[in-house]
Amino acid sequence: MAWQKSDLAPGLYLVSTPIGSARDITLRALDVLASADVLAAEDTRTLRRLMEIHGVPLGQRPLIPYHDHNGPAARPRLLGMLAEGKSVAYASEAGTPLIADPGYVLAREAVAAGYDVTAVPGASAVLAALAVAGLPTDRFLFAGFAPSAKAARRRFLIDLADQPATLVFYESPKRVGALLTEMVACFGPDRRAVVCRELTKKFEEVVRGPLSELAEKFCDGPARGEIVVLVDRPGQAEVAPEDIDAALRDALVTMSVRDAADAVSKALGQPRREVYQAALQLAKDG
């Protein structure tokens, strides 16, 4: 079917596009692509092909490339079109705009200039990987791409080693083996991890295991396709109850029960709720 143009309010629309299967486009995204006065894309060829698949005519509307290399030159033109009261749809090459994507500066400057900025949600490699990884999702940290230089990459990973969250990285298939090897050194060989490759595509692969096993599997040569690496949060160290009680007794000399529980749980890496209950019992016992 051919999508028909409908009324669209002026402003910048950030359109999520499929990360693999073209069928993952949303109906709203197709409406916006069919209706916007101006289209901008990280890769114009990819967007043209997507629109052709779904019967969205480009017509005489401008389709403007916008990427890392031409951003400073292209942004004034797009902002000028917003100033004229036009609707501008920006589409990333794949996934949600602004997630490891050059659209961030465009959106920031549009917001600063007072134009409406609207998200058109859809596919995201971060969320797709979290959904299939089998790691905790109550708290996660998207770390983007690690630096390619070895020393900078190691500093980058060391800063993340103790984060109490599932870590999510994008990585080049050429560098995933080196990244996993560095993670073994910085996070430890037994930390649970997952490598997701070619999500939503024909040859999708999800490999789970300790970092040491994954590093060995991917060290032989470059992988193929788009890669997402996820790493579990660090495990909690074993601490004897008597050590917790001793630390709490020392803290309760100068702190309230609440403050003592906060301090000891952070210092020993233990769940605050359990430490707080122990502190209440010690205070009750005098």
Backbone as a ProteinNet text record, in pm:
[ID]
protein_1_A
[PRIMARY]
MAWQKSDLAPGLYLVSTPIGSARDITLRALDVLASADVLAAEDTRTLRRLMEIHGVPLGQRPLIPYHDHNGPAARPRLLGMLAEGKSVAYASEAGTPLIADPGYVLAREAVAAGYDVTAVPGASAVLAALAVAGLPTDRFLFAGFAPSAKAARRRFLIDLADQPATLVFYESPKRVGALLTEMVACFGPDRRAVVCRELTKKFEEVVRGPLSELAEKFCDGPARGEIVVLVDRPGQAEVAPEDIDAALRDALVTMSVRDAADAVSKALGQPRREVYQAALQLAKDG
[TERTIARY]
84.3	0	87.1	37.5	109.1	61	154	119	81	-26.6	-75.6	-31	-2.7	39.1	-75.6	-44	-143.4	-85.7	-168.7	-122.8	-22	85.9	191	231.5	230.1	264	410.9	446.7	588.5	672.6	798.9	889.4	981.4	1068.8	1164.4	1113	1108.1	1060.7	1178.5	1207.8	1318.9	1262.5	1284.3	1217.3	1308.1	1262.4	1336	1312.2	1418.3	1409.8	1455.8	1421.5	1457	1607.9	1648.6	1790.1	1824.5	1725.2	1747.3	1628.2	1524.8	1405.5	1328.8	1304	1231.1	1089.8	1036.6	899.8	889.7	1002.7	999	969.2	947.5	907.7	768.5	740.9	607.8	516.9	387.7	292	306.2	331.3	347.9	472.1	580.6	700.9	672.6	596.2	561.4	474.5	381.4	299.3	387.3	483.8	570.5	658.1	714.9	798.5	718.2	591.3	507.2	462.2	462.4	397.5	491.6	613.7	704.7	737.6	755	791.4	934.1	1020.6	1162.4	1207.7	1288.1	1345.1	1496.8	1550.4	1695.3	1732.1	1849	1885.4	2035.1	2073.3	2215.3	2268.8	2187.1	2222.9	2101.7	2108.2	1991.3	1956.4	2054.9	2025.5	1944.8	1982	1909.3	1765.6	1745.5	1609.3	1528.1	1586.6	1515.2	1466.5	1555.3	1519.9	1407.2	1413.6	1308.8	1174.3	1175.5	1051.2	995.8	1084	1038.7	972.9	1031.8	976.5	834.2	808.8	678.3	586.4	624.7	537.3	519.6	621.2	616.1	681.6	605.1	664	745.2	859	938.1	886.8	844.8	794.4	902.9	863.2	956.9	1018.3	995.2	1047.4	1199	1266.8	1412.4	1447	1552.1	1607	1753.3	1782	1910.7	1997.6	2120.7	2209.8	2252.1	2250.1	2296.2	2371.3	2503.3	2584.5	2700.8	2788.6	2899.4	2987.5	3005.8	3102.4	3047.1	2916	2862.2	2771.2	2763.4	2672.1	2683.9	2803.6	2815.3	2762.4	2775.2	2726.1	2576.4	2525.9	2385.5	2290.4	2335.5	2244.6	2182	2259.5	2195.2	2083.5	2102.4	1997.7	1871.6	1887.2	1770.7	1703.7	1783.1	1725.5	1654.8	1708.1	1641.5	1505.2	1494.3	1365.2	1266.6	1316.5	1229.4	1181.9	1269.3	1232.5	1124.1	1118.1	1014.6	881.5	877.2	753.4	731.8	838.1	824.8	841.6	790	811.8	931.3	1027.3	1150.4	1159.5	1171	1186.2	1330.6	1395.3	1532	1529.8	1592.2	1597.6	1743	1773.3	1906.3	1919.6	2042.7	2062.9	1992.4	1996.2	1927	1908.3	1787.9	1761.7	1706.1	1719	1660.9	1758	1716.6	1805.7	1857.8	1982	2051.9	2118.5	2094.4	2164.3	2285.6	2405.1	2528	2501.7	2450.7	2396.3	2423.8	2448.6	2481.2	2364.3	2242.3	2126.3	2123.1	2210.2	2205.1	2221.9	2323.1	2349.8	2235.8	2180	2066.3	1948.4	1916.3	1805.1	1832.9	1956	1991.6	1974.6	2019.8	2008.6	1864.3	1786.5	1644	1571.6	1602.3	1543	1583.9	1712.3	1762.7	1696.8	1662.2	1599.1	1448.4	1393.3	1251.9	1159	1211.9	1126.2	1079	963.5	912.9	997.5	1034.6	1108.9	1027	995.4	906.2	975.9	968.5	1022.9	918.9	962.3	879	944.1	904.3	979.5	972.2	1067.5	1071.3	1187.1	1249.4	1355.4	1476	1539.3	1661.8	1745.2	1870.8	1956.5	1982.5	1986.9	2008.6	1896.8	1773.5	1659.6	1639.4	1663.8	1651.4	1752.5	1875.1	1977.9	1943.5	1896.3	1856.7	1743.9	1654.2	1538.5	1579.7	1684.6	1720.1	1840.9	1910.8	2037.2	2019.1	1910.3	1893.2	1968.4	2011.2	2077.1	1978.2	2005.4	1911.2	1885.7	1761	1723.9	1666.3	1663.7	1607.6	1694.9	1824.3	1915.6	2021.9	2035.9	2139.1	2204.3	2326.8	2403.4	2449.9	2406.8	2451.9	2582.3	2690.2	2823	2869	2791.2	2828	2947.9	3031.2	3150.8	3269.5	3345.1	3468.6	3574.4	3668.6	3777.4	3854.5	3906.1	3978.7	4122.6	4183.5	4320.5	4322.3	4421	4421.7	4425.5	4513.1	4525.9	4397.9	4341.5	4217.4	4102.6	4100.2	3994.3	4001.4	4124.2	4138.7	4091.7	4128.5	4081.8	3929.7	3872.7	3728.2	3658.1	3711.5	3650.5	3669.6	3786.2	3810.9	3711.9	3680.3	3583.1	3444.4	3415.4	3282.5	3275.5	3389.4	3396.7	3304.5	3287	3208.8	3067.5	3023.8	2889	2784.8	2689.8	2589.9	2475.9	2510.9	2411.7	2463	2370.6	2409.3	2468.2	2585.8	2654.1	2624.4	2597.2	2565	2661.7	2727.7	2825.2	2788.9	2818.3	2823.8	2971	2995.9	3133.8	3141.7	3251.3	3279.9	3309.4	3263.6	3294.9	3444.9	3522.1	3667.2	3734.4	3669.6	3734.7	3670.7	3566.7	3495.3	3585.1	3673.4	3764	3856.9	3913	4002	3926.5	3802.6	3722.3	3696.9	3656.9	3626.9	3752.5	3865	3990.5	4024.9	4004.6	4030.5	3931	3808.9	3708.3	3746.2	3807.9	3852.7	3950.9	4042.8	4142.7	4081.2	3980.2	3923.7	3806.2	3728	3607.1	3622.2	3722	3738.7	3688.3	3749.1	3714.6	3576.6	3522.1	3397.2	3273	3288.2	3172.5	3085.1	2955.3	2862.5	2852.1	2843.4	2833	2758.1	2718.1	2642.6	2690.4	2708.4	2737.8	2619.4	2558.3	2445.3	2494.4	2466.3	2513.5	2397.4	2388.9	2288.4	2145.5	2114	1980.6	1872.3	1765.6	1645.9	1674.2	1796.8	1829.2	1828.8	1849.7	1839.5	1937.8	2059.7	2163.5	2185.5	2078.1	2088.1	2153.7	2244	2313.7	2327.3	2297.1	2312.6	2398.1	2517.4	2613.3	2629	2601.2	2606.7	2717.7	2777.5	2879.5	2966.7	3062	3157.4	3247.3	3300.9	3382.6	3500	3560.7	3675.9	3638.4	3521.2	3478	3445	3379.6	3343.8	3468.1	3565.1	3689.3	3760	3760.4	3824	3750.7	3618.6	3538.4	3559.4	3571.3	3575	3716.5	3819	3954.7	4019.1	3962.6	4026.5	4022.5	3924.2	3913.3	3791.7	3773.5	3660.4	3526.6	3432.7	3296.5	3229.3	3107.2	3032.1	2909.8	2876.4	2753	2765.2	2651.1	2645	2651.8	2727.2	2754.6	2707.9	2639.4	2609.4	2666.4	2743.6	2801.4	2738.6	2692.1	2632.8	2711.4	2732.8	2808.6	2726.8	2716.8	2640.2	2705.5	2626.5	2680.5	2773.4	2865.1	2955.8	2881.3	2928.5	2867	2899	2814.1	2836.1	2934.4	3031.5	3131.4	3067.8	3120	3072.6	3126.8	3037.3	3076.6	3006.4	3080.5	3022.6	2931.6	2819.8	2728.2	2798.4	2894.9	2962.8	3046	3095.9	3170.4	3077.1	2956.7	2857.8	2819.8	2796.1	2758.9	2869.9	2994.2	3105.8	3115.2	3098.1	3102.6	2986.9	2869.1	2754	2773.8	2830.5	2853.2	2944.1	3048.7	3139	3065.9	2983.6	2914.7	2808.1	2740.5	2630.6	2678.8	2808.1	2861.3	2839.4	2850.3	2841.6	2728.5	2659.4	2557.8	2422.2	2318.9	2184.9	2177.6	2070.9	2053.3	2052.2	1979.3	1967.9	2103.4	2175.3	2304	2407.4	2403.6	2497.1	2471.7	2344.4	2310.8	2356.5	2335.9	2380.9	2532	2604.2	2750.2	2805.6	2753.3	2806.3	2767.7	2646.1	2605.8	2691.5	2724.5	2810	2953.2	3003.4	3141.8	3165.9	3067.8	3085.3	3018.6	2948.3	2884.4	2770.6	2693.4	2584.1	2448.6	2341	2208.7	2171.1	2126.2	2096	1984.2	1883.7	1769.4	1814.9	1903.1	1949.6	2036.7	2122	2207.8	2123.2	2019.7	1932.1	1858.9	1813.8	1746.8	1842.5	1967.7	2068	2095.2	2099.3	2123	2007.2	1885.1	1769.5	1777.1	1815.5	1825.9	1934.4	2048	2155.4	2113.5	2042.3	1995.5	1892.8	1808.4	1706.4	1772.5	1882.4	1952.8	2040.4	2051.4	2130.3	2278.4
-119.3	0	123.3	231.9	358.7	444.9	499.3	584.4	722.5	777.2	906.6	1014.8	1133.6	1246.4	1292.2	1322	1375.3	1499.6	1570.3	1694	1661.3	1737.8	1719.6	1857.3	1875.4	2004.6	2037.2	2164.7	2201.5	2150	2124.8	2078.3	1969.4	1923.6	1818.3	1685	1585.2	1451.4	1353.6	1284.7	1190.1	1050.6	996.4	875	752.9	657.4	531.5	441.4	375.8	288	147.3	44.5	-92.9	-112.8	-203.5	-238.3	-360.2	-418.7	-535	-557.7	-619.4	-650.1	-522.8	-501.8	-382.2	-378.4	-492.5	-498.5	-442.1	-410.3	-354.7	-205.4	-142.2	-1.4	12.1	122.5	141.8	215.1	200.7	271.2	422.1	467	611.4	662.8	584.8	627.3	642.8	550.6	560.6	683	712.7	834	959.2	965.3	1083.4	1093.4	980.6	983.4	1023	987.8	1024.3	1169.3	1230.3	1359.4	1476.1	1450.7	1560.4	1643.1	1773	1861.1	1834.2	1798.5	1778.2	1647.8	1569.2	1448.4	1464.7	1421.3	1418.7	1279.5	1231.7	1094.4	1081.8	995.8	963.6	896.9	813.5	749.4	759.6	847	871.4	749.2	669.3	550	448.9	432.7	339.1	385.1	515.6	565.6	553.8	585.5	570.5	426	332.2	191.1	152.1	197.5	166.3	222.8	344.9	406.9	334.3	289.5	214.4	83.1	13.6	-114	-96.6	15.9	36.7	130.2	161.8	241.2	384.5	442.9	583.6	668.5	750.8	830	948.4	972	1090.6	1212.4	1194.6	1306.6	1410.7	1537.4	1647.9	1698.9	1628	1675.3	1658.5	1752	1736.4	1622.9	1547.1	1442.3	1479.4	1524.5	1588	1493.4	1465.8	1384.5	1461.6	1392.8	1454.4	1348.6	1365.4	1265.6	1335	1256.5	1312.5	1406.5	1376	1451.5	1583	1591	1713.9	1790.2	1744.6	1807.6	1958.3	2014.6	2160.3	2237.3	2179.5	2247.8	2225.8	2105.8	2071.8	2128.7	2142.1	2186.6	2322.5	2424.7	2555.1	2547.6	2464.5	2450.2	2389.3	2284.9	2219.6	2311.6	2382.2	2476.2	2590.7	2631	2734.7	2688.9	2562.4	2508.3	2501.6	2469.1	2473.6	2616.6	2712.9	2853.7	2897.1	2832.6	2863.4	2797	2720.8	2654.7	2520.5	2457.5	2328.8	2214.2	2097.7	1976.3	1903.2	1867.5	1802.2	1667	1559	1424.9	1381	1346.5	1294.6	1145.7	1063.9	918.7	874	796.6	737.8	626.4	580	470.5	344.1	319.1	204.7	231.1	203.1	218.4	354.6	386.7	509.2	625.4	737.4	852.7	896.4	948.4	1000.6	892.3	763.6	655.9	619.3	668.7	654.2	701.6	823.3	871.3	1021.5	1072.9	1214.8	1310.5	1259.5	1347.8	1425.7	1392	1456.9	1608.2	1655	1798.7	1870.5	1809	1868.9	1886	1781.2	1789.7	1894.1	1898.1	1994.6	2137.1	2164.8	2300.6	2336	2238	2264.4	2297.7	2224.8	2253.9	2392.7	2424.8	2554.7	2669.5	2644.9	2749.1	2758.8	2668.2	2675.3	2599.2	2512.2	2433.8	2306.9	2258.5	2132.9	2016.7	1927.5	1806.6	1686.7	1595.9	1483.8	1351.5	1256.8	1123.5	1036	962.2	861.6	726.9	663.2	548.1	427.5	336.7	214.2	128.3	63.9	-33.2	32.7	-43.2	0.2	-123.7	-123.5	-238.3	-256.7	-146.5	-155.3	-235.6	-198.2	-264.8	-406.2	-427	-562.4	-655.7	-608.4	-691.3	-720.2	-619.1	-639.9	-742.2	-741.9	-831.3	-977.7	-1006.6	-1146.4	-1194.1	-1102.5	-1138.4	-1229.5	-1210.5	-1287.3	-1228.9	-1103	-1033	-937.8	-891.4	-801.8	-674.6	-631.7	-512	-401.2	-422.6	-319.2	-195.2	-212.5	-98.6	-133.9	-48.1	-73.1	58.3	49.1	166.1	143.9	231.5	223.5	300.6	229.8	291.3	324.5	291.2	324.4	244.7	307.5	242.9	269.9	166.9	183.5	246.3	321.5	377.2	266.1	296.6	195.1	178.6	284.4	274.6	191.9	102.8	6.5	73.7	172.1	236.8	310.9	382.2	455.3	359.3	247.3	148.9	88.5	61.4	3.5	101.7	229.2	329.3	339.3	336	343.2	227.1	106.3	-11.6	-13.3	27.2	30.1	123	234.5	328.3	267.1	166.2	104.2	-24.4	-73	-207.6	-227.7	-126.7	-143.2	-87.5	-50.6	2.4	-104.7	-73.8	-173.9	-183.8	-210.7	-213.8	-304	-355.1	-425.5	-323.7	-353.6	-262.9	-304.4	-206.7	-233.5	-153.8	-222.6	-160.9	-190.8	-95.1	-124.2	-149.6	-236.3	-259.6	-300.5	-262.2	-305	-454.2	-526.7	-670.1	-696.9	-601.7	-619	-609.4	-539.6	-513.2	-588.1	-666.7	-728.6	-825.5	-896.6	-987.6	-914	-802.3	-722.3	-663.8	-619.8	-564.2	-669.2	-789.1	-894.9	-935.6	-940.6	-974	-869.5	-743.1	-635.6	-641.5	-681.7	-694.2	-802.9	-910.9	-1015.7	-957.6	-873	-812.8	-711.9	-637.8	-529.4	-574	-671	-712.5	-848.9	-926.3	-1060.2	-1164.7	-1285.4	-1387.1	-1449.3	-1443.8	-1515.3	-1427.8	-1303	-1213.1	-1256.7	-1267.2	-1310.6	-1203.6	-1247.7	-1153.6	-1218.1	-1134.1	-1179.9	-1100.6	-1168.7	-1103.3	-1128.1	-1019.3	-1027.3	-980.4	-1060.4	-1030.9	-1036.1	-934	-932.4	-943	-866.8	-872.9	-842.4	-920.8	-914.2	-957.1	-996.9	-1036.1	-1188.7	-1236.7	-1380.3	-1461.7	-1410	-1485.9	-1433.2	-1392.1	-1344.4	-1451.1	-1405.7	-1496.6	-1430.2	-1505.2	-1457.8	-1560	-1518	-1607.1	-1562	-1652.2	-1620	-1701.5	-1643.4	-1717.6	-1624.4	-1679.3	-1593.7	-1522	-1408.5	-1328	-1406.5	-1493.9	-1569.8	-1656.9	-1720.8	-1807	-1725.3	-1611.1	-1528.1	-1469.4	-1427.9	-1374.2	-1479.5	-1603.4	-1711.3	-1738.4	-1733	-1762.2	-1656.4	-1530.6	-1422.4	-1370.7	-1437.1	-1386.3	-1433.6	-1532.1	-1590.8	-1501.2	-1414.8	-1329	-1240.9	-1147.1	-1056.3	-1128.4	-1085.8	-1138.2	-1071.5	-1109.2	-1046.9	-977.3	-865.1	-797.3	-700.3	-643.2	-546	-619.8	-563.2	-629.6	-544.8	-610.2	-550.3	-643.3	-588.9	-665.9	-620.1	-714.7	-684.2	-755.9	-687.5	-743.8	-728.4	-837.4	-835.7	-743.2	-697.7	-617.3	-702.5	-639.2	-718.5	-791.2	-910.1	-986	-923.7	-951.5	-899.7	-989.7	-926.4	-1002.3	-1064.8	-1181.2	-1248.5	-1177	-1133.8	-1065.8	-1135.6	-1173.8	-1244.7	-1152.1	-1205.1	-1121.9	-1051.5	-1118.4	-1054.6	-934.7	-938.4	-823.1	-705.2	-736.4	-629.5	-569.2	-654.2	-604.3	-518	-560.7	-483.9	-346.7	-342.8	-214.8	-124.3	-185	-106.7	-50.2	-129.8	-80.4	42.2	35.3	149.9	271.5	249.3	361.2	421.7	337.4	385.7	473.2	473.4	561.1	707.8	738.7	879.1	904.8	799.2	816.9	767	815.3	761.7	622.8	549	415.3	422	516	527	557.8	657	695.5	583.2	513.8	403.3	291.7	259.8	156	195.3	321	368.5	353.5	399.8	398.5	257.1	166.9	30.7	-47.5	-29.7	-103.4	-63.3	65.4	110.4	61.1	69.7	31.1	-117.3	-200.5	-345.5	-405	-321.3	-370.7	-466.7	-440.1	-529.3	-459.6	-537.4	-477.8	-388.2	-268.2	-172.2	-221.5	-285.3	-330.1	-424.8	-520.6	-616.3	-548.9	-456.7	-386	-297.2	-236.2	-150.3	-231.5	-351.3	-436.4	-476.1	-505.4	-539	-419.7	-300.1	-179.1	-153.3	-175.4	-158.9	-255.2	-379.7	-478.6	-440.9	-393.2	-351.8	-233.3	-139	-24.6	-65.2	-160	-210.3	-282.4	-355.8	-429.1	-337.8	-213.2	-119.3	-129.8
0	0	0	-57.7	-59.1	57.1	132.7	247.1	196.9	253.4	211.1	309.2	256.8	339.3	427.5	555	647.7	713.1	788.6	852.5	962.3	965.3	1064.2	1114.8	1245.1	1303.6	1278.8	1271.3	1255	1371	1344.2	1448.3	1396.8	1485.9	1452.5	1504.5	1417.3	1452.4	1442	1551.6	1557.2	1533.6	1414.7	1369.2	1388.3	1468.6	1486.2	1365.6	1320.4	1204.8	1243.3	1165.9	1201	1212.9	1304	1316.2	1231.3	1170.4	1084.9	994.7	1048.3	970.5	936.7	809.2	765.6	821.2	862.2	913.9	1055.9	1118.4	1253.3	1256.2	1142.6	1139.3	1198.7	1266.8	1325.1	1226.4	1245.8	1160.8	1176.1	1297.8	1319.6	1247.2	1248.3	1177.2	1028.3	971.5	830.6	804.2	894.8	880.7	877.2	969.7	977.3	853.5	808.2	687.9	564.4	560.8	446.5	451.4	570.5	588.3	613.5	657.6	690.9	566.6	586.6	474.9	428.1	523	494.1	559.9	490.8	547.7	558.1	670.4	689.8	737.7	698.9	731.9	748.7	842.8	860	733.7	670	543.6	451.5	353.2	267	183.3	146.4	65.5	146.7	274	359.5	377.8	400.7	420.3	292	177.5	50	32	60.4	42.7	136.7	262.5	359.7	314.3	263.8	217.1	94.6	7.6	-109.8	-69.3	27.6	74.1	123.7	192	255.4	175.6	54.7	-30.5	14.7	72.6	116.1	7.6	-61.9	-170.2	-116.8	-177.5	-141.9	-215.3	-338.7	-416.8	-439.1	-430.4	-452.2	-322.9	-212.7	-84.4	-76.7	-11.5	2.3	98.3	63.4	150.1	173.8	294.9	325.5	407.6	364.6	447.5	572.4	685.8	810	889.9	902.4	971.4	1041.3	1100.6	1180	1098.8	972.2	892.3	838.3	814.5	755.7	851.5	978.4	1073.1	1083.6	1104	1118.9	997.5	878.1	757.9	736.5	771.7	745.2	850.4	974.8	1081.7	1054.3	1013.3	988.2	884.4	784.1	681.5	741.5	823.1	883.9	985.6	1064.2	1161.5	1089.7	975.1	896.3	846.9	809.8	765.9	882.3	1002	1119.5	1144.7	1124	1143.5	1045.4	930.4	830.9	863.8	976	1015.4	950.3	905.4	839.2	939.3	902.3	980.6	920.7	1007.2	964	1034.3	958.3	1014.5	996.5	1107.6	1101.8	1136.3	1051.4	1073.5	1082.8	1187.7	1197.9	1094.9	1073.8	978.4	1025.1	1156.3	1215.4	1363.9	1413	1555.6	1592.1	1720.2	1774.6	1761.7	1703.1	1693.4	1829.8	1828.6	1945.8	2029.4	2004.6	2074.5	1990.9	2032.7	1953.8	1810.2	1796.9	1670.3	1659.2	1539.1	1523.5	1543.7	1560.5	1576.1	1705.3	1801	1931.7	1922.3	1850.2	1843.7	1772.3	1668.8	1598.5	1693.6	1770.4	1864.6	1972.3	2022.9	2127.8	2078.8	1956.9	1905.3	1870.7	1827.9	1802.7	1932.4	2038.7	2169.9	2216.1	2202.9	2247.8	2171.4	2045.9	1965.1	1987.4	2068	2102.2	2011	1925.4	1836.6	1907.1	1867.8	1922.8	1870.5	1961.2	1924.7	1972.3	1880.7	1909.5	1878.5	1972	1948.6	1880.5	1781.3	1715.3	1746.9	1857.7	1909.4	1816.2	1840.9	1761.6	1803	1706.3	1733.8	1800	1889.7	1955.9	1985.2	1941.3	1966.2	2115	2190.5	2334.7	2400.3	2372.8	2436.8	2384.2	2255.1	2200	2265.8	2286	2349.6	2495.1	2567.3	2706.8	2716.4	2619.4	2623.9	2612.6	2536.6	2511.1	2591.9	2659.7	2724.1	2844.4	2919.7	3041.7	3160.2	3149.7	3259.3	3325	3448	3516.6	3435.8	3433.4	3357.2	3445.3	3578.5	3665.3	3668.2	3636.9	3627	3523.6	3421.7	3322.1	3281.9	3231	3189.6	3046.5	2956.4	2818.2	2806.7	2775.4	2771.6	2630.7	2529	2392.3	2344.2	2261.3	2208.1	2300.1	2332.1	2407.7	2317.1	2374.5	2292.7	2221.5	2103.7	2027.5	2075.7	2130	2180.5	2309.4	2321	2430.7	2567.5	2587.1	2717.7	2754.5	2659.7	2686.1	2712.3	2640.1	2660.2	2799.8	2845.5	2979.9	3086.4	3076	3173.6	3171.3	3051.7	3032.8	3104.3	3089.2	3150.3	3302.1	3349	3493.2	3563	3499.2	3557.6	3569.8	3486.9	3486.7	3568.3	3614.1	3671.5	3790.5	3874	3996.5	3986.8	3867.8	3852.3	3887.9	3976.4	4015.6	3914.2	3790.8	3682.6	3571.8	3490	3368.7	3271	3218.9	3126.6	2983.4	2897.4	2756.8	2669.1	2576.9	2487.9	2342.5	2254.7	2111.7	2076.9	1979.1	1938.7	1793	1730.4	1593.8	1592.2	1490.5	1483.6	1476.4	1428.5	1419.7	1556.6	1651.6	1780.6	1897	1872.1	1983.8	2060.5	1992.4	2061.4	2156.2	2109.8	2194.3	2312.4	2290	2399.1	2506.2	2465.8	2562.7	2640.1	2572.8	2640.3	2745.9	2712.6	2808.6	2924.3	2895.6	3001.7	3102.5	3054.5	3145.8	3247	3199	3287.9	3383.9	3337	3418.2	3505.5	3458.3	3529.5	3597.3	3555.2	3608.4	3510.3	3509.7	3409.2	3427.6	3549.9	3577.3	3567.4	3537.4	3528.1	3410.5	3435.7	3330.3	3222.7	3098.7	2987.3	2872	2777.3	2660.4	2538.7	2428.4	2300.9	2208	2161.8	2068.6	1931.4	1831.1	1694.8	1596.7	1511.1	1404.8	1459.7	1561.9	1622.1	1519.5	1521.7	1436.4	1292	1260.4	1124	1110.6	989.4	960.7	1043.4	1061.4	1131.3	1272.9	1338.5	1476.7	1564.5	1651.7	1742.2	1878.4	1984.2	2121.3	2194.8	2237.1	2302.9	2447.2	2541.5	2684.5	2750.9	2855.1	2929	3009.2	3085.1	3155.5	3055.1	3095.7	3004.6	2947.4	3028.3	2979.2	2859.7	2864.3	2753.8	2629	2649.9	2534.5	2469.2	2550.6	2495	2410	2456.9	2381.6	2250.8	2255.7	2135.9	2027.6	2067.1	1968.1	1940.6	1993.4	1975.2	1845.7	1778.4	1661.8	1538.3	1529.5	1412.1	1424.2	1330.7	1340.2	1327.1	1408.1	1395.5	1276.2	1250.2	1141	1197.1	1135.3	1169.6	1285.4	1323.1	1432.2	1564.9	1661.4	1787.7	1905.3	2000.6	2130.5	2237.6	2329.9	2439.8	2570.3	2651.5	2781.4	2889.9	3002.2	3113.9	3241.1	3316.8	3441.4	3543.3	3639.3	3748.8	3834.4	3908.8	3992.3	4102.3	4136.2	4245	4379.5	4476	4610.4	4685.3	4748.8	4823.8	4947.5	4984.4	5104.5	5228.7	5314.6	5438.2	5554.3	5656.2	5770.8	5850.4	5905.3	5984.6	6099.8	6164.6	6277.1	6232	6107.1	6056.3	6030.5	5983.3	5963.7	6098.6	6198.9	6331.5	6390.5	6371.8	6426.5	6360.9	6228.9	6158.4	6200.4	6222	6264.4	6405.4	6494.7	6631.6	6630.2	6548.9	6538.8	6481.1	6377.4	6312.8	6403.1	6482.7	6567.3	6682.6	6708	6813.1	6775.7	6648.9	6604	6504.9	6460.2	6355.1	6400.7	6332.1	6352.1	6289.8	6320.2	6263	6110.6	6056	5910.2	5847.1	5902.8	5845.2	5861.2	5975.7	5996.8	5896	5871.1	5773.1	5633.6	5597	5465.8	5451.9	5552.9	5546	5539.3	5622.5	5627.1	5501.4	5453	5332.5	5212.4	5202.9	5092.4	5110.7	5233.4	5259	5235.8	5271.3	5261.2	5137	5060.8	4940.1	4965.8	5073	5110.8	5091	5074.2	5054.5	5172.7	5141.7	5247.3	5339.1	5280	5360.5	5472	5437.7	5538.1	5643.2	5600.7	5695.4	5787.2	5731.6	5811.6	5918.5	5882.8	5981.5	6093.9	6056.6	6157.7	6248.2	6191.1	6269.7	6367.3	6319.9	6409.2	6527.8	6499.5	6607.6	6707	6659.3	6750.1	6835.7	6774.3	6849.1	6953.9	6917.8	7012.6	7129.1	7101	7206.9	7292.9	7251.5	7331.2	7304
[MASK]
++++++++++++++++++++++++++++++++++++++++++++++++++++++++++++++++++++++++++++++++++++++++++++++++++++++++++++++++++++++++++++++++++++++++++++++++++++++++++++++++++++++++++++++++++++++++++++++++++++++++++++++++++++++++++++++++++++++++++++++++++++++++++++++++++++++++++++++++++++++++++++++

